[in-house]
Short mmCIF file of C-alpha atoms and ligand atoms in Angstrom, two decimals:
data_model
loop_
_atom_site.label_atom_id
_atom_site.label_comp_id
_atom_site.label_asym_id
_atom_site.label_seq_id
_atom_site.Cartn_x
_atom_site.Cartn_y
_atom_site.Cartn_z
CA MET A 1 78.28 -56.80 -23.44
CA ALA A 2 78.07 -56.50 -19.06
CA ARG A 3 76.69 -53.52 -18.56
CA ALA A 4 75.07 -52.53 -15.53
CA ALA A 5 71.01 -51.47 -16.58
CA GLY A 6 70.47 -48.25 -15.08
CA VAL A 7 69.34 -45.65 -17.87
CA VAL A 8 68.96 -45.92 -21.80
CA VAL A 9 68.20 -42.89 -23.53
CA VAL A 10 68.15 -44.42 -27.50
CA GLY A 11 69.26 -41.42 -29.61
CA ALA A 12 72.10 -38.58 -28.37
CA SER A 13 70.88 -35.25 -30.06
CA ILE A 14 69.17 -32.27 -28.31
CA ALA A 15 66.07 -34.59 -26.86
CA GLY A 16 68.84 -37.51 -25.65
CA LEU A 17 71.03 -34.37 -24.67
CA THR A 18 68.37 -32.78 -22.86
CA VAL A 19 67.19 -36.30 -20.42
CA VAL A 20 70.18 -36.81 -19.63
CA GLU A 21 71.23 -33.61 -18.06
CA GLU A 22 67.40 -33.36 -16.69
CA LEU A 23 68.63 -36.86 -14.67
CA ARG A 24 71.73 -35.92 -13.28
CA SER A 25 70.42 -31.31 -11.94
CA LYS A 26 67.61 -34.09 -10.14
CA GLY A 27 70.52 -35.45 -8.29
CA PHE A 28 70.28 -39.40 -10.42
CA GLY A 29 73.97 -41.01 -9.93
CA GLY A 30 73.24 -43.84 -11.49
CA PRO A 31 74.09 -45.09 -14.33
CA ILE A 32 73.43 -43.46 -18.32
CA THR A 33 74.41 -45.19 -21.10
CA LEU A 34 73.11 -42.98 -24.22
CA LEU A 35 73.53 -45.11 -27.86
CA GLU A 36 73.32 -42.78 -30.82
CA SER A 37 73.33 -44.27 -34.29
CA GLU A 38 76.06 -41.31 -35.95
CA ASP A 39 79.55 -41.61 -35.39
CA THR A 40 80.06 -37.41 -35.16
CA ALA A 41 79.96 -35.33 -32.15
CA GLY A 42 76.41 -33.66 -31.73
CA TYR A 43 75.21 -30.84 -33.20
CA SER A 44 72.06 -27.83 -33.43
CA ARG A 45 69.80 -28.76 -36.33
CA PRO A 46 68.95 -25.33 -36.50
CA LEU A 47 72.07 -24.13 -37.45
CA LEU A 48 72.44 -26.52 -39.75
CA SER A 49 69.83 -24.37 -42.68
CA LYS A 50 71.01 -21.13 -41.23
CA GLY A 51 74.91 -20.56 -40.65
CA VAL A 52 76.40 -23.70 -42.17
CA LEU A 53 75.11 -23.39 -44.80
CA ALA A 54 75.30 -19.83 -45.03
CA GLY A 55 78.70 -20.52 -44.51
CA GLU A 56 78.98 -18.33 -41.49
CA GLY A 57 81.71 -20.49 -39.72
CA ASP A 58 82.64 -23.73 -39.09
CA PRO A 59 80.44 -26.10 -38.85
CA SER A 60 81.36 -27.29 -35.11
CA THR A 61 79.86 -24.00 -33.98
CA ALA A 62 76.99 -26.09 -33.74
CA LEU A 63 78.49 -28.49 -31.72
CA LEU A 64 76.24 -29.78 -28.45
CA PRO A 65 77.73 -29.93 -25.44
CA ALA A 66 79.14 -33.39 -25.16
CA PRO A 67 77.54 -36.01 -22.28
CA GLU A 68 80.35 -37.69 -21.37
CA ASP A 69 80.87 -34.56 -19.31
CA LEU A 70 77.68 -35.71 -17.03
CA GLY A 71 78.83 -39.29 -16.20
CA VAL A 72 77.92 -40.94 -19.05
CA ASP A 73 78.46 -43.83 -21.12
CA VAL A 74 78.28 -42.84 -24.64
CA LEU A 75 77.80 -45.47 -27.41
CA ARG A 76 78.64 -42.87 -30.74
CA GLY A 77 77.97 -45.51 -34.46
CA THR A 78 76.02 -47.39 -32.67
CA SER A 79 72.21 -48.18 -33.42
CA ALA A 80 69.68 -49.44 -31.73
CA ARG A 81 67.75 -52.40 -33.55
CA GLY A 82 65.35 -53.11 -32.16
CA LEU A 83 63.22 -53.54 -28.34
CA ASP A 84 62.60 -56.52 -26.35
CA LEU A 85 59.69 -55.44 -23.96
CA ASP A 86 59.43 -58.49 -22.00
CA ARG A 87 63.29 -58.82 -21.00
CA ASN A 88 63.92 -55.23 -20.97
CA LEU A 89 66.65 -54.27 -23.80
CA VAL A 90 67.38 -52.94 -26.84
CA GLU A 91 69.20 -55.03 -29.64
CA LEU A 92 71.89 -54.12 -31.25
CA ASP A 93 73.27 -55.70 -33.52
CA GLY A 94 74.58 -59.43 -32.01
CA ASP A 95 74.30 -57.31 -29.28
CA ALA A 96 71.61 -56.60 -26.22
CA LEU A 97 72.54 -53.23 -24.10
CA PRO A 98 69.87 -54.40 -20.41
CA PHE A 99 67.96 -51.62 -18.97
CA ASP A 100 65.81 -50.75 -16.09
CA LYS A 101 64.04 -47.67 -17.57
CA LEU A 102 64.88 -46.17 -21.12
CA VAL A 103 63.77 -43.01 -23.25
CA VAL A 104 63.42 -42.90 -26.63
CA ALA A 105 64.86 -39.76 -28.02
CA THR A 106 65.61 -41.27 -31.81
CA GLY A 107 63.67 -37.93 -33.71
CA ALA A 108 62.83 -38.21 -37.26
CA ARG A 109 64.87 -38.20 -40.64
CA ALA A 110 63.90 -36.17 -44.60
CA LEU A 111 60.67 -37.06 -45.87
CA THR A 112 61.65 -37.51 -49.88
CA LEU A 113 59.33 -37.48 -52.16
CA HIS A 114 60.12 -41.02 -53.35
CA ASP A 115 58.36 -41.52 -49.27
CA LEU A 116 55.56 -39.56 -50.78
CA GLY A 117 55.52 -41.47 -54.16
CA ALA A 118 55.97 -39.13 -56.31
CA ASN A 119 60.00 -39.76 -57.15
CA ASP A 120 59.19 -43.48 -59.49
CA ASP A 121 62.59 -43.28 -60.81
CA CYS A 122 64.46 -43.28 -57.72
CA VAL A 123 66.48 -40.08 -58.31
CA PRO A 124 68.53 -39.52 -55.64
CA GLU A 125 67.19 -36.95 -53.58
CA VAL A 126 69.33 -33.72 -51.77
CA VAL A 127 68.22 -33.11 -48.56
CA LEU A 128 68.95 -31.50 -45.44
CA ARG A 129 68.72 -33.12 -41.76
CA THR A 130 72.27 -33.87 -40.80
CA MET A 131 75.75 -32.35 -40.66
CA ASP A 132 76.88 -34.47 -43.56
CA ASP A 133 74.08 -33.37 -46.02
CA ALA A 134 75.18 -29.59 -45.07
CA VAL A 135 78.34 -29.68 -45.51
CA ARG A 136 77.23 -31.21 -48.97
CA LEU A 137 73.93 -29.24 -49.94
CA ARG A 138 76.81 -26.13 -49.18
CA ASP A 139 79.15 -27.42 -51.42
CA LEU A 140 76.08 -27.97 -54.26
CA LEU A 141 75.66 -24.90 -53.85
CA GLY A 142 79.15 -23.17 -53.84
CA SER A 143 79.27 -24.54 -57.29
CA ALA A 144 75.60 -23.71 -58.87
CA ARG A 145 73.87 -21.35 -60.45
CA THR A 146 70.01 -22.36 -59.91
CA VAL A 147 68.76 -24.32 -57.34
CA LEU A 148 64.81 -25.86 -57.18
CA VAL A 149 63.65 -26.32 -53.39
CA VAL A 150 60.38 -28.87 -52.88
CA GLY A 151 58.73 -27.71 -50.35
CA GLY A 152 58.04 -24.31 -48.46
CA GLY A 153 58.12 -24.87 -45.11
CA VAL A 154 60.30 -23.49 -42.65
CA LEU A 155 63.31 -25.68 -43.69
CA GLY A 156 62.57 -25.16 -47.55
CA MET A 157 62.31 -21.44 -47.17
CA GLU A 158 65.30 -21.02 -44.89
CA VAL A 159 67.75 -23.35 -48.25
CA ALA A 160 66.26 -20.77 -50.33
CA SER A 161 66.97 -17.82 -48.22
CA ALA A 162 70.17 -19.32 -48.06
CA ALA A 163 70.98 -19.99 -51.73
CA SER A 164 69.29 -16.35 -52.66
CA SER A 165 71.92 -14.90 -50.88
CA LYS A 166 74.48 -16.63 -52.99
CA GLY A 167 73.57 -15.24 -55.69
CA LEU A 168 71.68 -18.71 -56.73
CA ALA A 169 68.27 -17.87 -59.12
CA VAL A 170 65.52 -19.99 -56.77
CA THR A 171 62.76 -21.50 -57.41
CA VAL A 172 60.49 -22.55 -54.92
CA VAL A 173 57.80 -24.99 -55.90
CA ASP A 174 55.00 -25.84 -52.85
CA ARG A 175 51.50 -26.65 -53.05
CA GLY A 176 50.73 -23.90 -51.64
CA ALA A 177 51.32 -20.39 -50.43
CA PRO A 178 55.38 -20.75 -48.63
CA MET A 179 55.13 -20.59 -44.81
CA ALA A 180 51.36 -21.06 -44.78
CA ARG A 181 51.04 -24.54 -43.13
CA THR A 182 53.18 -23.41 -40.18
CA GLY A 183 52.91 -19.63 -40.07
CA GLY A 184 49.48 -19.09 -41.32
CA ALA A 185 48.06 -16.21 -43.99
CA PHE A 186 49.97 -13.31 -42.61
CA LEU A 187 53.28 -14.55 -42.63
CA SER A 188 52.69 -16.21 -45.71
CA ARG A 189 52.05 -13.05 -47.25
CA MET A 190 55.26 -11.10 -45.52
CA VAL A 191 57.05 -14.28 -46.31
CA SER A 192 56.53 -14.67 -49.76
CA ALA A 193 56.87 -11.26 -50.33
CA CYS A 194 60.52 -10.57 -48.82
CA ALA A 195 61.90 -14.12 -50.91
CA ARG A 196 60.08 -12.27 -54.38
CA GLU A 197 62.23 -9.16 -53.80
CA ARG A 198 65.32 -10.94 -53.21
CA GLY A 199 64.22 -12.31 -57.05
CA VAL A 200 62.80 -15.89 -55.98
CA GLN A 201 59.72 -17.41 -58.12
CA LEU A 202 57.03 -18.87 -56.51
CA VAL A 203 55.48 -21.72 -58.47
CA SER A 204 52.57 -23.01 -56.71
CA ALA A 205 51.36 -26.62 -57.53
CA PRO A 206 48.29 -27.72 -55.99
CA GLU A 207 48.39 -31.40 -57.17
CA GLY A 208 51.70 -31.46 -55.92
CA ALA A 209 55.88 -31.84 -57.18
CA ARG A 210 57.53 -35.02 -58.94
CA LEU A 211 61.25 -36.32 -59.63
CA VAL A 212 62.18 -37.18 -62.69
CA GLU A 213 65.17 -37.54 -64.72
CA ARG A 214 66.32 -35.60 -67.84
CA ASP A 215 69.34 -35.79 -69.52
CA SER A 216 71.84 -37.28 -65.97
CA ARG A 217 70.16 -34.46 -64.04
CA PRO A 218 67.36 -34.31 -61.17
CA ALA A 219 63.90 -31.96 -62.60
CA VAL A 220 60.48 -31.44 -61.51
CA VAL A 221 57.38 -31.38 -62.64
CA ALA A 222 54.74 -29.07 -61.60
CA GLY A 223 51.83 -27.81 -62.62
CA GLY A 224 52.17 -29.45 -65.87
CA HIS A 225 55.78 -27.38 -66.17
CA LEU A 226 58.84 -28.93 -66.26
CA LEU A 227 61.30 -27.52 -63.96
CA GLU A 228 65.50 -27.78 -64.57
CA ALA A 229 68.86 -26.53 -61.92
CA ASP A 230 71.39 -27.26 -60.96
CA VAL A 231 70.92 -28.55 -57.47
CA VAL A 232 67.17 -29.94 -56.98
CA VAL A 233 66.29 -30.29 -52.73
CA THR A 234 63.92 -31.89 -51.02
CA ALA A 235 62.15 -30.29 -48.33
CA VAL A 236 58.78 -31.37 -47.59
CA GLY A 237 59.15 -32.49 -44.09
CA CYS A 238 60.50 -34.90 -41.74
CA ARG A 239 58.83 -39.32 -40.79
CA PRO A 240 59.74 -40.14 -36.44
CA ASN A 241 62.88 -43.25 -36.54
CA VAL A 242 60.31 -45.22 -34.95
CA GLU A 243 61.72 -49.09 -37.38
CA TRP A 244 63.66 -50.31 -34.45
CA LEU A 245 60.48 -50.58 -32.47
CA ALA A 246 58.26 -52.07 -35.04
CA ARG A 247 58.00 -55.93 -33.09
CA THR A 248 56.60 -53.95 -30.05
CA GLY A 249 53.17 -53.39 -30.29
CA LEU A 250 53.42 -50.16 -29.49
CA SER A 251 51.08 -47.73 -31.20
CA LEU A 252 53.64 -46.15 -33.62
CA SER A 253 51.53 -43.15 -36.10
CA PRO A 254 53.06 -41.03 -36.69
CA GLY A 255 54.95 -41.14 -34.41
CA VAL A 256 55.89 -43.17 -30.61
CA VAL A 257 52.73 -42.57 -29.36
CA VAL A 258 52.78 -40.82 -25.30
CA ASP A 259 50.80 -40.18 -22.55
CA ASN A 260 50.34 -36.15 -21.27
CA ARG A 261 53.58 -37.27 -18.98
CA CYS A 262 55.82 -37.86 -21.91
CA ARG A 263 54.97 -42.05 -20.72
CA VAL A 264 54.67 -44.70 -23.55
CA ARG A 265 55.33 -46.95 -20.47
CA GLU A 266 55.65 -47.07 -16.93
CA HIS A 267 59.46 -47.61 -17.17
CA ILE A 268 59.37 -45.79 -21.07
CA ALA A 269 59.37 -42.49 -21.89
CA ALA A 270 60.33 -40.71 -25.41
CA ALA A 271 60.77 -37.43 -26.01
CA GLY A 272 61.34 -34.77 -29.01
CA ASP A 273 60.56 -35.05 -33.15
CA VAL A 274 59.82 -39.28 -32.33
CA VAL A 275 56.70 -39.06 -29.81
CA SER A 276 53.40 -38.08 -30.85
CA VAL A 277 51.51 -36.84 -28.01
CA GLU A 278 48.03 -38.51 -27.29
CA GLY A 279 45.28 -36.84 -29.25
CA SER A 280 47.30 -33.85 -30.47
CA ARG A 281 49.42 -33.75 -33.53
CA ARG A 282 52.82 -33.90 -34.08
CA GLN A 283 55.39 -30.83 -33.49
CA PRO A 284 59.03 -31.17 -35.42
CA HIS A 285 60.50 -28.65 -32.93
CA TRP A 286 62.90 -27.48 -31.38
CA SER A 287 61.14 -26.06 -28.36
CA THR A 288 59.09 -28.78 -28.22
CA ALA A 289 61.87 -31.65 -27.86
CA LEU A 290 63.40 -29.63 -25.26
CA ASP A 291 60.20 -29.71 -23.38
CA GLN A 292 59.46 -32.98 -23.74
CA ALA A 293 62.88 -33.95 -22.85
CA ARG A 294 62.20 -32.17 -18.90
CA VAL A 295 58.93 -34.29 -18.94
CA ALA A 296 60.54 -37.87 -19.58
CA ALA A 297 63.37 -37.20 -17.25
CA ASP A 298 60.68 -36.02 -14.64
CA VAL A 299 58.28 -39.04 -15.22
CA LEU A 300 61.14 -41.16 -14.91
CA LEU A 301 62.32 -39.95 -11.72
CA TYR A 302 59.34 -39.19 -9.71
CA GLY A 303 56.47 -41.10 -12.01
CA ASP A 304 52.51 -39.48 -11.18
CA ASP A 305 54.66 -36.89 -9.30
CA ALA A 306 55.69 -35.84 -12.50
CA SER A 307 54.56 -32.38 -13.71
CA PRO A 308 52.51 -33.27 -16.77
CA TYR A 309 54.14 -31.75 -20.90
CA ILE A 310 52.34 -28.88 -21.73
CA ASN A 311 52.23 -27.96 -25.11
CA ARG A 312 53.08 -24.69 -26.14
CA PRO A 313 54.10 -24.33 -29.48
CA TYR A 314 56.49 -22.30 -30.06
CA PHE A 315 58.86 -22.15 -33.38
CA TRP A 316 61.14 -19.61 -34.68
CA THR A 317 62.82 -18.95 -38.29
CA ASP A 318 65.82 -16.82 -40.45
CA GLN A 319 64.60 -16.27 -43.76
CA PHE A 320 64.80 -13.46 -46.32
CA GLY A 321 66.59 -10.97 -43.99
CA LEU A 322 62.96 -11.14 -41.18
CA SER A 323 63.81 -13.32 -37.91
CA VAL A 324 60.29 -13.97 -37.27
CA LYS A 325 59.15 -16.13 -33.82
CA PHE A 326 56.09 -17.30 -33.68
CA ALA A 327 53.86 -18.93 -30.71
CA GLY A 328 50.47 -20.59 -30.64
CA ARG A 329 48.64 -22.01 -33.59
CA PRO A 330 48.16 -20.04 -37.09
CA THR A 331 44.94 -19.47 -38.49
CA SER A 332 43.51 -17.99 -42.07
CA ASP A 333 42.54 -13.93 -40.37
CA ASP A 334 44.58 -11.41 -39.42
CA PRO A 335 46.39 -10.43 -36.65
CA GLU A 336 46.64 -6.95 -34.56
CA LEU A 337 49.62 -4.66 -34.36
CA VAL A 338 50.74 -5.10 -30.16
CA ASP A 339 53.73 -2.89 -31.27
CA GLY A 340 56.45 -2.16 -33.85
CA SER A 341 54.69 -1.90 -37.57
CA GLN A 342 54.79 -3.52 -40.67
CA ASP A 343 56.23 -1.15 -43.03
CA THR A 344 59.76 -1.57 -40.99
CA LEU A 345 59.23 -4.63 -41.10
CA SER A 346 59.51 -4.36 -37.07
CA GLY A 347 56.93 -5.54 -34.91
CA LEU A 348 54.88 -8.09 -32.40
CA TRP A 349 51.72 -9.04 -33.63
CA ARG A 350 48.70 -11.60 -31.86
CA TRP A 351 45.45 -13.40 -33.38
CA THR A 352 42.82 -13.51 -30.64
CA ASP A 353 39.10 -15.16 -30.81
CA ALA A 354 36.46 -13.24 -28.74
CA GLY A 355 38.89 -11.32 -26.78
CA HIS A 356 41.47 -14.38 -25.98
CA PRO A 357 44.74 -14.23 -27.88
CA HIS A 358 45.71 -18.03 -29.02
CA ALA A 359 48.67 -16.64 -31.56
CA ALA A 360 51.74 -14.24 -32.03
CA VAL A 361 54.23 -13.21 -33.73
CA ALA A 362 57.18 -10.82 -33.52
CA ILE A 363 59.25 -9.89 -36.47
CA ASN A 364 62.80 -8.35 -36.13
CA ARG A 365 62.06 -7.69 -32.46
CA ARG A 366 63.86 -9.42 -29.40
CA ILE A 367 61.21 -10.57 -27.28
CA PRO A 368 62.40 -13.45 -24.36
CA ILE A 369 60.22 -16.37 -25.53
CA ALA A 370 58.33 -16.18 -22.33
CA ARG A 371 56.46 -13.00 -22.68
CA LEU A 372 56.00 -14.53 -26.91
CA LEU A 373 53.87 -17.21 -25.54
CA HIS A 374 51.96 -15.14 -22.57
CA THR A 375 51.00 -12.38 -25.80
CA ALA A 376 50.29 -15.95 -27.86
CA GLY A 377 48.12 -17.02 -24.77
CA HIS A 378 50.63 -19.72 -23.69
CA SER A 379 51.88 -18.76 -20.24
C1 FAD B 401 67.63 -28.08 -40.86
C2 FAD B 401 66.90 -27.91 -39.67
C3 FAD B 401 67.34 -26.54 -39.72
C4 FAD B 401 65.84 -26.92 -38.55
N1 FAD B 401 66.19 -25.55 -38.01
C5 FAD B 401 64.47 -25.38 -37.08
C6 FAD B 401 64.06 -24.12 -36.23
O1 FAD B 401 64.82 -22.98 -36.99
N2 FAD B 401 63.09 -23.82 -35.41
C7 FAD B 401 63.02 -24.96 -34.76
O2 FAD B 401 62.13 -24.73 -33.49
N3 FAD B 401 63.40 -26.51 -35.31
C8 FAD B 401 63.61 -26.40 -35.99
N4 FAD B 401 63.98 -27.77 -36.76
C9 FAD B 401 63.81 -29.05 -35.50
C10 FAD B 401 64.90 -29.46 -34.89
O3 FAD B 401 66.29 -29.57 -34.73
C11 FAD B 401 64.60 -30.73 -33.98
O4 FAD B 401 63.16 -30.50 -34.04
C12 FAD B 401 64.84 -31.19 -32.73
O5 FAD B 401 66.73 -32.16 -33.77
C13 FAD B 401 64.12 -32.48 -33.00
O6 FAD B 401 65.00 -33.28 -31.86
P1 FAD B 401 65.35 -35.02 -31.31
O7 FAD B 401 66.52 -34.68 -30.56
O8 FAD B 401 64.10 -35.28 -31.16
O9 FAD B 401 65.95 -35.62 -32.69
P2 FAD B 401 66.65 -34.99 -33.59
O10 FAD B 401 67.64 -34.05 -34.08
O11 FAD B 401 66.30 -36.09 -35.32
O12 FAD B 401 67.98 -36.56 -33.13
C14 FAD B 401 67.74 -37.76 -33.55
C15 FAD B 401 69.09 -38.81 -32.64
O13 FAD B 401 68.99 -40.09 -32.92
C16 FAD B 401 69.74 -40.37 -33.56
N5 FAD B 401 68.77 -41.89 -33.89
C17 FAD B 401 68.22 -42.41 -35.59
N6 FAD B 401 67.77 -43.94 -35.25
C18 FAD B 401 68.48 -44.21 -33.93
C19 FAD B 401 68.46 -45.53 -33.53
N7 FAD B 401 67.42 -47.06 -33.61
N8 FAD B 401 69.63 -45.55 -32.58
C20 FAD B 401 69.98 -44.93 -32.24
N9 FAD B 401 70.51 -44.13 -32.55
C21 FAD B 401 69.58 -43.24 -32.80
C22 FAD B 401 69.85 -39.74 -34.81
O14 FAD B 401 70.95 -40.72 -35.56
C23 FAD B 401 69.84 -37.95 -34.25
O15 FAD B 401 70.81 -38.66 -33.86
C24 FAD B 401 65.49 -27.86 -37.61
C25 FAD B 401 65.60 -28.93 -38.70
C26 FAD B 401 66.16 -29.11 -39.60
C27 FAD B 401 66.90 -30.44 -39.87
#
């Protein structure tokens, strides 16, 4: 394959697309090649567990802008298989792509119970990560009466919420309280109350759940009980797509490790769910992918003159009638109400430590992200 080197971006989801947009908006006119394993147009994953799963609107409403419009050579259905750091080549099946600069934006895939050693029998697992997963799960829910979700994090609770709004009997199994790890005790209590009000059964299994097969159907063993349902969904997290970098000697645990300017090497940057920023924990959220992608593009253009990445922890979720926007790190204590009221399930709350704000949550409240981050002490 004879190609001008230029910038190669591996992964054409939100991180890869944002890198490309940022490079072009900052005036980079050289060749850019974008590689993507999937052979379909890029789409927004957050919409999968919301609109697409609920069957609201056509899946095409989840499509991302086309990078082709930015004069980018997009190779869909093409996976990076390896990276030759000595010769600056991305290895493909039987081919190789040269680069001057590289961006790793290969994201993550669904973690399964099998990955966690909790599915010895290799029972097929239903997960939600891709558009195909979403369409398949939507169809499965359409013909089911009962659903069991393993994992009470953002994704698991959104799946449970969508299934419950379709009238299914829903059970969620988690090691702890739903949403507690991501949103802390206060949000967990609020979400749990709203889920229970809609008839969702919340099962705590501190020892973890195990997937087994009973009468050719998947079932879950949790807390010494066998729980059966028409559909069992695994929503226990995601794992970074780093296998193609395995022979490079780069630090890959728990994701490709970058410095505070999203740099892997001088001419290689990384962004999004695949990344682990040196010294902090992985944060596989949409806004993190956007922020890191902008820094990754800038560092390729400006090197040390690029502004460093500022970690502004933020996520949103819609579930059980609650539209939640959360900034900062959750803690187990109760927040103070800034405005609104808990009775109406609408308000802005913040957590402080010795008078200094460190987290805030807006529930059923329209609020610019900048104001939420400011309330959380992260502006
Ligand atoms: C159902 C769902 C709902 C979500 N909802 C929310 C939400 O409400 N709020 C929030 O903040 N976050 C949410 N997230 C998380 C958010 O979508 C991710 O943080 C975001 O998609 C990360 O983007 P990314 O580009 O880093 O990675 P990804 O979106 O994972 O994209 C990586 C891309 O790289 C491609 N790829 C992988 N390996 C290779 C290879 N070897 N060669 C070529 N291409 C490759 C993949 O096919 C993929 O298209 C949700 C995620 C899911 C799955």
